[in-house]
Short mmCIF file of C-alpha atoms and ligand atoms in Angstrom, two decimals:
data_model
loop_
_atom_site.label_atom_id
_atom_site.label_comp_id
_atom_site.label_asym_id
_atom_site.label_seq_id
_atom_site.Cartn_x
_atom_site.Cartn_y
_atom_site.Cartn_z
CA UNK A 1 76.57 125.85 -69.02
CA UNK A 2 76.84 123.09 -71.97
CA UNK A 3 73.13 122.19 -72.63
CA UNK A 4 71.83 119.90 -75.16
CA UNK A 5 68.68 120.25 -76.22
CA UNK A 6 66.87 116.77 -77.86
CA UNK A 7 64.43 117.82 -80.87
CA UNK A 8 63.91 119.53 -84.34
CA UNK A 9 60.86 121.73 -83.28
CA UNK A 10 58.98 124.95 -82.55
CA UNK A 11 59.24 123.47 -78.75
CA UNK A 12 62.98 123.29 -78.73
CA UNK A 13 63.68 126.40 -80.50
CA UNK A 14 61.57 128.13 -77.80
CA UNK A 15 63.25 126.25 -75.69
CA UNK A 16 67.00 126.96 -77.16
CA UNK A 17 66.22 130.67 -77.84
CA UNK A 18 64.80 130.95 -73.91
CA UNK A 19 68.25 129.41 -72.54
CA UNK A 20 69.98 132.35 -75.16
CA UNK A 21 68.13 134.88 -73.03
CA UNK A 22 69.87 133.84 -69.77
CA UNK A 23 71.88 136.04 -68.04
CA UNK A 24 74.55 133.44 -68.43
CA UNK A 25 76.26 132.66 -72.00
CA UNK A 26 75.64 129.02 -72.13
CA UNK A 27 76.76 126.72 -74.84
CA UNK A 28 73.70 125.09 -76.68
CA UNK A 29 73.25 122.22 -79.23
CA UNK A 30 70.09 120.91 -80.73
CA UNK A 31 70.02 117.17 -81.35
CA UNK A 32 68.76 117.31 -84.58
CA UNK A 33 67.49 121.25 -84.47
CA UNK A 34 66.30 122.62 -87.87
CA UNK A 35 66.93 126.13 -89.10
CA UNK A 36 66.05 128.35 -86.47
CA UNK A 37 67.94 126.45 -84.16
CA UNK A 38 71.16 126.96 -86.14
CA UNK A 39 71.07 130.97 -85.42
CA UNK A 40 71.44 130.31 -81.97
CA UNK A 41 72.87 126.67 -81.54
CA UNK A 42 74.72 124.20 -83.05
CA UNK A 43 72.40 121.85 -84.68
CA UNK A 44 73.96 117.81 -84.20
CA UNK A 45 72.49 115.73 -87.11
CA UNK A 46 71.07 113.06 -84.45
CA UNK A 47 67.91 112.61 -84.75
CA UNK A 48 65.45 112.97 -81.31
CA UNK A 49 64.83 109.07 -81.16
CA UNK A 50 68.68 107.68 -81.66
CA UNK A 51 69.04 107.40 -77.57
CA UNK A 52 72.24 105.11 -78.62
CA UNK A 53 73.67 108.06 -80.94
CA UNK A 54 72.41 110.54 -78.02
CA UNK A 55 73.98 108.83 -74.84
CA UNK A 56 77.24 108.14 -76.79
CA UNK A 57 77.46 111.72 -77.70
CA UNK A 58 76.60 113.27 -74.05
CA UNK A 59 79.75 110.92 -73.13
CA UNK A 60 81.74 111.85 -75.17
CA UNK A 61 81.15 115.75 -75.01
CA UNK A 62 79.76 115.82 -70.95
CA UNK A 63 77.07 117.99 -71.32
CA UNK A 64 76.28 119.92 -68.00
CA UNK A 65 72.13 119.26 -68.92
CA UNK A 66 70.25 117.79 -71.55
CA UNK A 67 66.84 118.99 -72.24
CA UNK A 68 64.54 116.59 -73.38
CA UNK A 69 61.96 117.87 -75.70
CA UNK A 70 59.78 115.26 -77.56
CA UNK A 71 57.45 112.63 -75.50
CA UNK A 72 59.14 109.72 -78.25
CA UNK A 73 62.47 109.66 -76.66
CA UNK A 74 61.23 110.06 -72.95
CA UNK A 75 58.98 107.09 -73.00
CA UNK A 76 61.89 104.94 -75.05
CA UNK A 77 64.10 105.58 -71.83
CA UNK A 78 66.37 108.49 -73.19
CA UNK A 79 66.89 110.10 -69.55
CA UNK A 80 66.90 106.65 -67.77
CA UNK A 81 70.45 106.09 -70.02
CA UNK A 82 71.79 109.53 -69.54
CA UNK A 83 71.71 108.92 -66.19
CA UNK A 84 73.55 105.76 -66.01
CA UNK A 85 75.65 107.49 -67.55
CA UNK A 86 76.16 110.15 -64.56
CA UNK A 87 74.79 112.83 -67.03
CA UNK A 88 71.80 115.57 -65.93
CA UNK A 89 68.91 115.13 -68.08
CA UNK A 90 65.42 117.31 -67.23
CA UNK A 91 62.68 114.76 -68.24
CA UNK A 92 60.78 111.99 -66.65
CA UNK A 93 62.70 108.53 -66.19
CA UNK A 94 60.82 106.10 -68.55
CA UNK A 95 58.48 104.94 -65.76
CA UNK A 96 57.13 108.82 -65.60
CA UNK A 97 56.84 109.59 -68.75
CA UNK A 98 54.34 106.43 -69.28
CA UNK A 99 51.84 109.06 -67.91
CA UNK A 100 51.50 110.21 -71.38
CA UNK A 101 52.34 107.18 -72.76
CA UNK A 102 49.99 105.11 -71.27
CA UNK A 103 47.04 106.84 -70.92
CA UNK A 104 45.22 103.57 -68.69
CA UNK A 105 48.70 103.81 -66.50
CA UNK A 106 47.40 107.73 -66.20
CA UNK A 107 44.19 106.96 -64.85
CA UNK A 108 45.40 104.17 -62.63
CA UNK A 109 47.59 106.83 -60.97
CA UNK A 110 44.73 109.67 -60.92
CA UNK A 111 42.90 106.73 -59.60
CA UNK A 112 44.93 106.02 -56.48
CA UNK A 113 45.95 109.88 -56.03
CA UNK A 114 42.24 111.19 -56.04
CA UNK A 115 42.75 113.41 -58.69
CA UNK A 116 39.70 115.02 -60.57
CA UNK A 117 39.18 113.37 -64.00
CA UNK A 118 36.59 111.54 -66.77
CA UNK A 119 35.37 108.29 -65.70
CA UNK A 120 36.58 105.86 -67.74
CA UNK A 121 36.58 101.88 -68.15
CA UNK A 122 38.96 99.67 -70.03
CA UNK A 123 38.93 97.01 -72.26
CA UNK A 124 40.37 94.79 -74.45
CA UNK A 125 37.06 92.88 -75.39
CA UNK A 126 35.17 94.69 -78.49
CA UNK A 127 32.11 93.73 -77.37
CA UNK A 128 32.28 94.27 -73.50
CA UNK A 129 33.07 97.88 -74.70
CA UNK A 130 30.42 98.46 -76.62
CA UNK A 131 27.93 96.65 -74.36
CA UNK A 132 29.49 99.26 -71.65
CA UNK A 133 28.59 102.55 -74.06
CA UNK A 134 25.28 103.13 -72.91
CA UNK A 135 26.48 103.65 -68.66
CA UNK A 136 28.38 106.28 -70.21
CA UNK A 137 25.66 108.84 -72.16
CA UNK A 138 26.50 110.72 -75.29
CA UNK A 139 28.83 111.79 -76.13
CA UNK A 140 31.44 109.47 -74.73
CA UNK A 141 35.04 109.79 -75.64
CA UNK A 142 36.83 106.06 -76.89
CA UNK A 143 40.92 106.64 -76.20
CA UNK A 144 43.54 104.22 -77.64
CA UNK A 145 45.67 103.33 -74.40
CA UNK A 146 49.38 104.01 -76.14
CA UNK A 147 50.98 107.14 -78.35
CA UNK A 148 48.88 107.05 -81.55
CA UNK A 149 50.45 110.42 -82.66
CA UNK A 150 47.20 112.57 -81.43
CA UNK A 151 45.22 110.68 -83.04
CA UNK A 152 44.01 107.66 -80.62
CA UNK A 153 40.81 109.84 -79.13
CA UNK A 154 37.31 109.66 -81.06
CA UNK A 155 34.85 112.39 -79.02
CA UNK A 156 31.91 110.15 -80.13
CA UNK A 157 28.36 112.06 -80.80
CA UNK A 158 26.30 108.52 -81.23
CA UNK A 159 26.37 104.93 -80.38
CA UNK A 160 27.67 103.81 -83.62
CA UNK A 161 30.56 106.72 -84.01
CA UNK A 162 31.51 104.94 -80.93
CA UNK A 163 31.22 101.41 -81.85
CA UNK A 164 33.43 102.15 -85.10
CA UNK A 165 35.88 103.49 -82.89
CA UNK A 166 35.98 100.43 -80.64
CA UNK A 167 36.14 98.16 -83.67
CA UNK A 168 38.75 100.29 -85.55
CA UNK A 169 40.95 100.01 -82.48
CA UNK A 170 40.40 96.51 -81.41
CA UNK A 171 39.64 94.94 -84.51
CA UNK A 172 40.96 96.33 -87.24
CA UNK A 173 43.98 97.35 -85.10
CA UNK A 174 44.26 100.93 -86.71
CA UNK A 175 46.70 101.96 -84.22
CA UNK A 176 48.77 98.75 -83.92
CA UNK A 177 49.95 98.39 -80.18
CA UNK A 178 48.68 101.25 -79.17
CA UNK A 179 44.99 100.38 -79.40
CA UNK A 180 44.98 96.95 -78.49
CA UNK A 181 43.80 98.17 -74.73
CA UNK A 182 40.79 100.82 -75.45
CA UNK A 183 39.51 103.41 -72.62
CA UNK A 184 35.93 104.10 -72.58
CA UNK A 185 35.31 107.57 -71.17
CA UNK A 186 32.89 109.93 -69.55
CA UNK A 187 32.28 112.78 -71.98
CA UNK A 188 33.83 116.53 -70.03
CA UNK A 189 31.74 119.39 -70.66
CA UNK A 190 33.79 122.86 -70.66
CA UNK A 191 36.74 124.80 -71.96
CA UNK A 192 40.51 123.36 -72.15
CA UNK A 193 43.88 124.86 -70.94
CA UNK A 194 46.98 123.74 -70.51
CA UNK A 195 49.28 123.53 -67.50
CA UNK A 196 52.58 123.08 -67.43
CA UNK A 197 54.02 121.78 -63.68
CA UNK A 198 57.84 121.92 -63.10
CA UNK A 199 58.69 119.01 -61.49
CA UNK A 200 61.53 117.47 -60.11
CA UNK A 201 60.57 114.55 -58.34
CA UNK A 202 59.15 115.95 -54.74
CA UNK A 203 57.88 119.28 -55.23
CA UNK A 204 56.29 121.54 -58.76
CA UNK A 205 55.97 125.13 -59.91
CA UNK A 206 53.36 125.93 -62.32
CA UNK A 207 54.35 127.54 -65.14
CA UNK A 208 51.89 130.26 -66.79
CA UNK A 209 48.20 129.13 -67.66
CA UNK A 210 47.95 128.54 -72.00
CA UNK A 211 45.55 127.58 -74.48
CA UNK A 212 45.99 125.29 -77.19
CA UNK A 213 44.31 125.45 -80.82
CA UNK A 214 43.79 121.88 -81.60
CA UNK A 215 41.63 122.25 -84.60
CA UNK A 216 42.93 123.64 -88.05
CA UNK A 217 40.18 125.73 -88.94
CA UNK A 218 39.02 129.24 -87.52
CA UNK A 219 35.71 128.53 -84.85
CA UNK A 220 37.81 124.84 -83.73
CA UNK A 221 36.34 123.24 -87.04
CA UNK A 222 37.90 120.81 -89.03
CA UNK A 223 40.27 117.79 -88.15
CA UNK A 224 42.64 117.76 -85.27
CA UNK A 225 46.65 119.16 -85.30
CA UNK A 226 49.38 118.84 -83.23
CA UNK A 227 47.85 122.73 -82.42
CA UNK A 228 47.75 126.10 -84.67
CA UNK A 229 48.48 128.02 -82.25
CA UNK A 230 48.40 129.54 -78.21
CA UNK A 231 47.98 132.47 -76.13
CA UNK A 232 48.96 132.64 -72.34
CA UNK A 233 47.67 133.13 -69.97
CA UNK A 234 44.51 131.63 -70.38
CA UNK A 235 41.68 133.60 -68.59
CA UNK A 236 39.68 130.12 -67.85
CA UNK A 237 42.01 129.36 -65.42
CA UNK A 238 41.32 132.02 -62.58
CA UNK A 239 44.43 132.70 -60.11
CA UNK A 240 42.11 131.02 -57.42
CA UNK A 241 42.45 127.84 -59.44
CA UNK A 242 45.80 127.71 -59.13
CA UNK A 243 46.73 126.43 -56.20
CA UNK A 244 43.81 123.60 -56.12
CA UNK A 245 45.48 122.71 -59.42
CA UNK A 246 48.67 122.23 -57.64
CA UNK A 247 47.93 120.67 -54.80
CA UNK A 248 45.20 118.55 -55.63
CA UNK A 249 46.22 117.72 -59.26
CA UNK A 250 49.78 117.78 -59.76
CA UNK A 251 51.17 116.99 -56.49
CA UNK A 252 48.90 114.46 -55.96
CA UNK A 253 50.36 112.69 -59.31
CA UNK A 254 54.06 112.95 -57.93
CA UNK A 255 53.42 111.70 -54.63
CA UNK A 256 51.42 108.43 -56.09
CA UNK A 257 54.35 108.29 -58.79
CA UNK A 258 57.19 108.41 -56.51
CA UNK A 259 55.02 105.96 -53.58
CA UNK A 260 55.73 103.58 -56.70
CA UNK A 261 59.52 104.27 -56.65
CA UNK A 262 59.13 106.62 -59.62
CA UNK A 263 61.05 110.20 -59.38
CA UNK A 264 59.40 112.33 -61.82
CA UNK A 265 61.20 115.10 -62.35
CA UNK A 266 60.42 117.37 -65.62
CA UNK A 267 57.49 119.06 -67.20
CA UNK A 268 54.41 117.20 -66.07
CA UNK A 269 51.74 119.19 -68.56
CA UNK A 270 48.22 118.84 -66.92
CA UNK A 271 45.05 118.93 -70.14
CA UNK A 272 42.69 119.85 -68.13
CA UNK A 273 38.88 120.78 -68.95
CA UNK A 274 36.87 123.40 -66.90
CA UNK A 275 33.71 123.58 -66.16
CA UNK A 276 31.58 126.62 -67.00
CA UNK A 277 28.45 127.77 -64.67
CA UNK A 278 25.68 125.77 -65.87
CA UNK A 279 27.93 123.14 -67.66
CA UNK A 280 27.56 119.64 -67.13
CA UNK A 281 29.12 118.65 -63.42
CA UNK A 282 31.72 115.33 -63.93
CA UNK A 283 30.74 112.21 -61.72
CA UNK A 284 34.51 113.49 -60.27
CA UNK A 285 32.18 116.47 -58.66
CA UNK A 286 34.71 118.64 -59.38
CA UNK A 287 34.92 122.06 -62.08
CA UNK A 288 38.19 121.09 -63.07
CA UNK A 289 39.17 117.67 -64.65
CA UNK A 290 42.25 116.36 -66.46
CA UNK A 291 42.09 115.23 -70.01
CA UNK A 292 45.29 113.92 -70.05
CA UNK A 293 48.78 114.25 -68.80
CA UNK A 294 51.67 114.96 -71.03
CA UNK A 295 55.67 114.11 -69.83
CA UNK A 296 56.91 116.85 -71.90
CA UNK A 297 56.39 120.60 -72.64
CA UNK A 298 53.52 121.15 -75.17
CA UNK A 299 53.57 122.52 -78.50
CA UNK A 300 52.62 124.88 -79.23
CA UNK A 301 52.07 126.21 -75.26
CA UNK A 302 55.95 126.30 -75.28
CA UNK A 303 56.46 128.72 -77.46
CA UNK A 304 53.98 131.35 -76.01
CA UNK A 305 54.63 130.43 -72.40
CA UNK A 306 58.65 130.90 -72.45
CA UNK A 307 59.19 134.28 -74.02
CA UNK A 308 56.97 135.37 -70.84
CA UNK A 309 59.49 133.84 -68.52
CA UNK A 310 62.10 136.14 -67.01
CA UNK A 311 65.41 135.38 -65.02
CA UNK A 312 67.44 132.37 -65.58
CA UNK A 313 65.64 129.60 -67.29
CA UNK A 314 68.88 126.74 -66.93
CA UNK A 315 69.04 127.14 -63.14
CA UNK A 316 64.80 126.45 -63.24
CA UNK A 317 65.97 123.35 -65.63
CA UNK A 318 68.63 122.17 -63.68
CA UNK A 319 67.19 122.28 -60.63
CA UNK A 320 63.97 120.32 -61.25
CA UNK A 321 66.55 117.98 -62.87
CA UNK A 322 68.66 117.41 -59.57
CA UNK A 323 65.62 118.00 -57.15
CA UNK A 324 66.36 121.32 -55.49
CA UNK A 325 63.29 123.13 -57.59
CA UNK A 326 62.31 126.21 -55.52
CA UNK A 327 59.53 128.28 -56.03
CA UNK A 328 61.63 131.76 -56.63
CA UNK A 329 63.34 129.30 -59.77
CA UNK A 330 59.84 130.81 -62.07
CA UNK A 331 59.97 134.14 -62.60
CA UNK A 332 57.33 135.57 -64.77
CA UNK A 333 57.34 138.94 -66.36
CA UNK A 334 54.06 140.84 -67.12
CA UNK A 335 53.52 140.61 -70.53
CA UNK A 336 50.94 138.42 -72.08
CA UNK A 337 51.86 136.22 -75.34
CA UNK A 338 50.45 134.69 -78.37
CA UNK A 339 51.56 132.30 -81.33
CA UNK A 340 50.22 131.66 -84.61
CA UNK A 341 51.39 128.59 -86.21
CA UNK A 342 52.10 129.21 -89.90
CA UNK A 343 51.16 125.69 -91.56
CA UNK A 344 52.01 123.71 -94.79
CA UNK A 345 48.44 123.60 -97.15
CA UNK A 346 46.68 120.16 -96.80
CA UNK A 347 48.08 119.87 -93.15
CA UNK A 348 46.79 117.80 -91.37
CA UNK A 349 46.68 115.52 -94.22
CA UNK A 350 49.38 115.47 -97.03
CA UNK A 351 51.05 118.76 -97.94
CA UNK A 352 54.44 119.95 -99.81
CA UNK A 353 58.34 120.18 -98.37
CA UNK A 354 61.08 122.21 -99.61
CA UNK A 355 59.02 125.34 -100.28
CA UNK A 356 61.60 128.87 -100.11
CA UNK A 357 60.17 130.43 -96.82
CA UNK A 358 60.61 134.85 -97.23
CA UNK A 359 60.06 137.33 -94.90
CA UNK A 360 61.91 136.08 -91.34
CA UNK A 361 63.88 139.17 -90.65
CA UNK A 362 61.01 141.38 -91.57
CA UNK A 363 58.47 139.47 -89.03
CA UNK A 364 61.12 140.16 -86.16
CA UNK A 365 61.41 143.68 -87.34
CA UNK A 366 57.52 143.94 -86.36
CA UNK A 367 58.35 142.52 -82.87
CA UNK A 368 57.77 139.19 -83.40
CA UNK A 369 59.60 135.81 -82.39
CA UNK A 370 59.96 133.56 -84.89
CA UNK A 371 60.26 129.97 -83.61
CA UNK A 372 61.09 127.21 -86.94
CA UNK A 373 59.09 124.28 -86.22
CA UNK A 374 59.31 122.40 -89.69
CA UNK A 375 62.35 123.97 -91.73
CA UNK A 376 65.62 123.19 -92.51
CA UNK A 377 68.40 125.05 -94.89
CA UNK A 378 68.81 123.98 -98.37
CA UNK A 379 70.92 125.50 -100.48
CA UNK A 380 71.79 128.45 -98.43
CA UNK A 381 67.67 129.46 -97.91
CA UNK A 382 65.45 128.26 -95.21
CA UNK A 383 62.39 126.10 -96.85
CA UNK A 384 59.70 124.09 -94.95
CA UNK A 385 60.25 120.91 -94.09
CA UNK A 386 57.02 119.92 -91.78
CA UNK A 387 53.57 120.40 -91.74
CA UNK A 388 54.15 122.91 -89.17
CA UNK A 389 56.41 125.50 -90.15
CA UNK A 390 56.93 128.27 -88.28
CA UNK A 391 55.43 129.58 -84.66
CA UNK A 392 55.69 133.19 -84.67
CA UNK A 393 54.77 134.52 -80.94
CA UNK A 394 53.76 138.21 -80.09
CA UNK A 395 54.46 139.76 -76.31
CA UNK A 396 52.55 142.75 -75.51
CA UNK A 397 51.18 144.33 -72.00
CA UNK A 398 47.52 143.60 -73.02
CA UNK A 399 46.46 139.96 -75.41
CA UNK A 400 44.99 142.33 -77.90
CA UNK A 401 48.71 143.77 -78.18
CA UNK A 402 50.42 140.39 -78.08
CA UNK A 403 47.69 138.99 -80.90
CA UNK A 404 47.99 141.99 -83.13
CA UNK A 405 52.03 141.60 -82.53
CA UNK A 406 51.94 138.43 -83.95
CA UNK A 407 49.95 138.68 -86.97
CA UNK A 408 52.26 141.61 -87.58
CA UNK A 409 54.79 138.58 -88.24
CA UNK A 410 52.85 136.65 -89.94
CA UNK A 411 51.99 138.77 -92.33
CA UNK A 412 55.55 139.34 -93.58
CA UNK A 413 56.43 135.39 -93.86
CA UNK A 414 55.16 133.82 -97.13
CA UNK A 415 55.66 130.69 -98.50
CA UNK A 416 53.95 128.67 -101.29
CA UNK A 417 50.35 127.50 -100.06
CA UNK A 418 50.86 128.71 -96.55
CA UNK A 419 48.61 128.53 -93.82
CA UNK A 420 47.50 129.87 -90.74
CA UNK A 421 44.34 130.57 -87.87
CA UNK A 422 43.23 133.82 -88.00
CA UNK A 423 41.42 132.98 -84.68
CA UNK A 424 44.37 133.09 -81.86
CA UNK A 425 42.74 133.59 -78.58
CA UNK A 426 39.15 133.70 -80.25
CA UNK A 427 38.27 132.44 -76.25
CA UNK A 428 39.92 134.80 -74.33
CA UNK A 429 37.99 137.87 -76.40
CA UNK A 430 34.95 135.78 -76.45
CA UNK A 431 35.12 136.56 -72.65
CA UNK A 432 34.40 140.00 -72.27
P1 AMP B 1 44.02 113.65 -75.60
O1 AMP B 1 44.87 113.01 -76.67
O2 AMP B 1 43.69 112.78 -74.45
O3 AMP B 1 44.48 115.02 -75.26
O4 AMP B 1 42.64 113.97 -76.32
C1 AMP B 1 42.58 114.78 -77.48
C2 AMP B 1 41.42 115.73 -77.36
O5 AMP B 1 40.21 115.02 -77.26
C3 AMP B 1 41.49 116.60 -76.13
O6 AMP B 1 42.29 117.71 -76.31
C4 AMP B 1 40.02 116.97 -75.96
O7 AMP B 1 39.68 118.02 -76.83
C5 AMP B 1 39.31 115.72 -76.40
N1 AMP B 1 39.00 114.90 -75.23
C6 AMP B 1 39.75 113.91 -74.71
N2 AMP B 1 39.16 113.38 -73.62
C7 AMP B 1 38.00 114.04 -73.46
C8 AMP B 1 36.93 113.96 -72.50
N3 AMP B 1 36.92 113.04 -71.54
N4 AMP B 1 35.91 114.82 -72.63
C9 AMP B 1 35.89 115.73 -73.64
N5 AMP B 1 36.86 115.86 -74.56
C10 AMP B 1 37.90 115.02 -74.48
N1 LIG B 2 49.74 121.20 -77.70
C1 LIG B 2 49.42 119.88 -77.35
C2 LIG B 2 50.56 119.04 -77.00
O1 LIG B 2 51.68 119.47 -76.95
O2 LIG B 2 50.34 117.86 -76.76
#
């Protein structure tokens, strides 16, 4: 097959090298890619939100599927113009993919589907907010409505935590657009995991459990990332979860999505928070609860879930895009996975580009995948180019083998003021 694959990250490197693996040659291109991508594709300098530059390439070269990785182009209509086109595209049609970027669209739909999750109030009055904090307890969680780049959610610990965050959103307008419509929400109490559904349109297969590492420093301290790492699967999510999680989470959401005339047909990526013995019960009633949807394949889930998927990964993708998804599409092989993202120093906040990266080949030589998230060539060498740099993943029959895989890689890479959790899968050994 001829498969383009929309995005410069760790994500769609996983995603390129998986469709590599196939049992079928295909013919891959990365719209814009980055370094890693290059090996194995051919990297096409559009960038991931130029849907003009995009649809007027597919045209031209008739790509047989185009994999859409980032949530920016999804929700800007990128798959809705493919397809006018008469060109495949696996994604969620603009109208879907407002499940992640509209988080009060999301809880509408969870709403009118029954699904398990916080209970939350809107508003667009400051005041009315605020006056509604004290129905909801401490802590209480204060969500911008639109895509603030991760950063629209303040987990607030008092009253006036919260009533910043109401101001900065509706007053001071930190988050333009995005925040002019605020969520008030009922604080969960547990452990999160991630849960990627593929979808296409009618029926889903779940994907392997994960677990994200949202915080940059070891223990979850520190400010929030785009994630440091992830290990699948996740042990909080026990196999007698999963079908609930199916059928009265995610299929739930596609029924009440395509009730509205909405096909969704992608990755729909279920947040969801569980509930420990003795943790504090949601009003939902329910041990499970969703955080938040996502229309896309997380980062960086994707890059530990994938290498633990076996048999041909562009039929799965193809048919979730043309609705003939069937369970037998997901075939996962028995060894567990981990990634450790390598950072830039000062990531989150401001950090250097263009630094030499070493050590590549002699992190695969341990074993390890090495997926680019921020790099690019320059002058013949790869250098970083992103706060995230590099996801380097670890298979291995037991975590402990996958971990220790991994850090085997990451100890070979260096580049200056370099970064990473020494923590991946702290939960999951917490455990037992
Ligand atoms: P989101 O952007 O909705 O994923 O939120 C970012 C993070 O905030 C989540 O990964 C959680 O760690 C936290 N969070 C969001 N909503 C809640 C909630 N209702 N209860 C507890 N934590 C939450
Ligand atoms: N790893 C979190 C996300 O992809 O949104």
């Amino acid at each position: 097959m001829k498969i383009l694959v929309v995005g410069g990250g760790g994500r769609e490197h996983a995603i390129a090298w998986r469709l590599s693996k196939d049992p079928v040659k295909h013919e891959i291109f990365c719209a814009p890619g980055n370094a890693g991508t290059a090996a194995i594709a051919k990297n096409i300098p559009l960038h991931a939100e130029n849907i003009d530059g995009i649809v007027a390439w597919s045209v031209e070269e008739q790509p047989d599927l185009v994999v859409v990785g980032p949530e920016a182009p999804l929700v800007s209509g990128l798959v809705d113009a493919l397809e006018a086109e008469g060109i495949k595209a696996f994604g969620p049609v603009a109208a879907g993919a407002r499940m992640e970027g509209s988080k009060l669209f999301a809880k509408e739909v969870m709403k009118a589907a029954g699904v398990p999750t916080g209970r939350a109030e809107a508003f667009t009055d400051p005041e009315k907010a605020k006056a509604a904090l004290p129905g909801f307890g401490l802590p209480v969680v204060i969500k911008a409505d639109g895509l603030a780049a991760g950063k629209g959610v303040v987990v607030a610990e008092t009253l006036e935590e919260a009533e910043t965050a109401i101001d900065d959103m509706l007053v001071a307008n930190k988050f333009g657009d995005a925040g002019a419509e605020v969520l008030v929400e009922e604080f969960l109490d547990g452990e999160e995991c991630s849960i990627l559904a593929l979808v296409d349109g009618e029926t889903a297969v779940l994907l392997p459990s994960s677990q994200d590492h949202k915080r940059i420093f070891d223990g979850d301290k520190g400010p929030n990332t785009g994630g440091m790492g992830a290990y699948s699967p996740a042990p909080v999510v026990t196999d007698s979860m999963l079908p609930y999680i199916r059928d009265r989470i995610i299929l739930p959401v596609v029924q009440e999505l395509a009730k509205r005339g909405i096909k969704y047909r992608g990755i729909l990526y279920a947040g969801l928070m569980v509930t420990p013995e003795g943790g504090r019960i949601a009003k939902s009633g329910s041990r499970v609860n969703v955080v938040e949807f996502n229309a896309r394949f997380g980062d960086p889930e994707t890059e530990a879930v994938l290498p633990r998927l076996g048999g041909d990964f562009s039929k799965a993708l193809m048919n979730a895009a043309t609705g003939c998804l069937a369970s037998g599409d997901v075939v996962v092989r028995p060894e567990m996975s981990a990634t450790v993202i390598i950072a830039s120093g000062g990531y989150p906040g401001a950090y250097l580009k263009s630094k030499p990266i070493t050590g590549l080949d002699a992190a695969a030589a341990k074993g390890a995948v090495v997926f680019h998230c921020g790099t690019k060539v320059e002058n013949g060498g790869v250098v970083t180019s992103g706060g995230r740099v590099l996801s380097v993943t670890g298979l291995g029959a037991t975590l402990r083998e996958a971990v220790d895989t991994a850090y085997a890689g990451v100890s070979e890479i260096a580049f200056e003021k370099a970064y990473y959790r020494k923590d991946i899968a702290h939960r999951a050994f917490g455990r037992n």
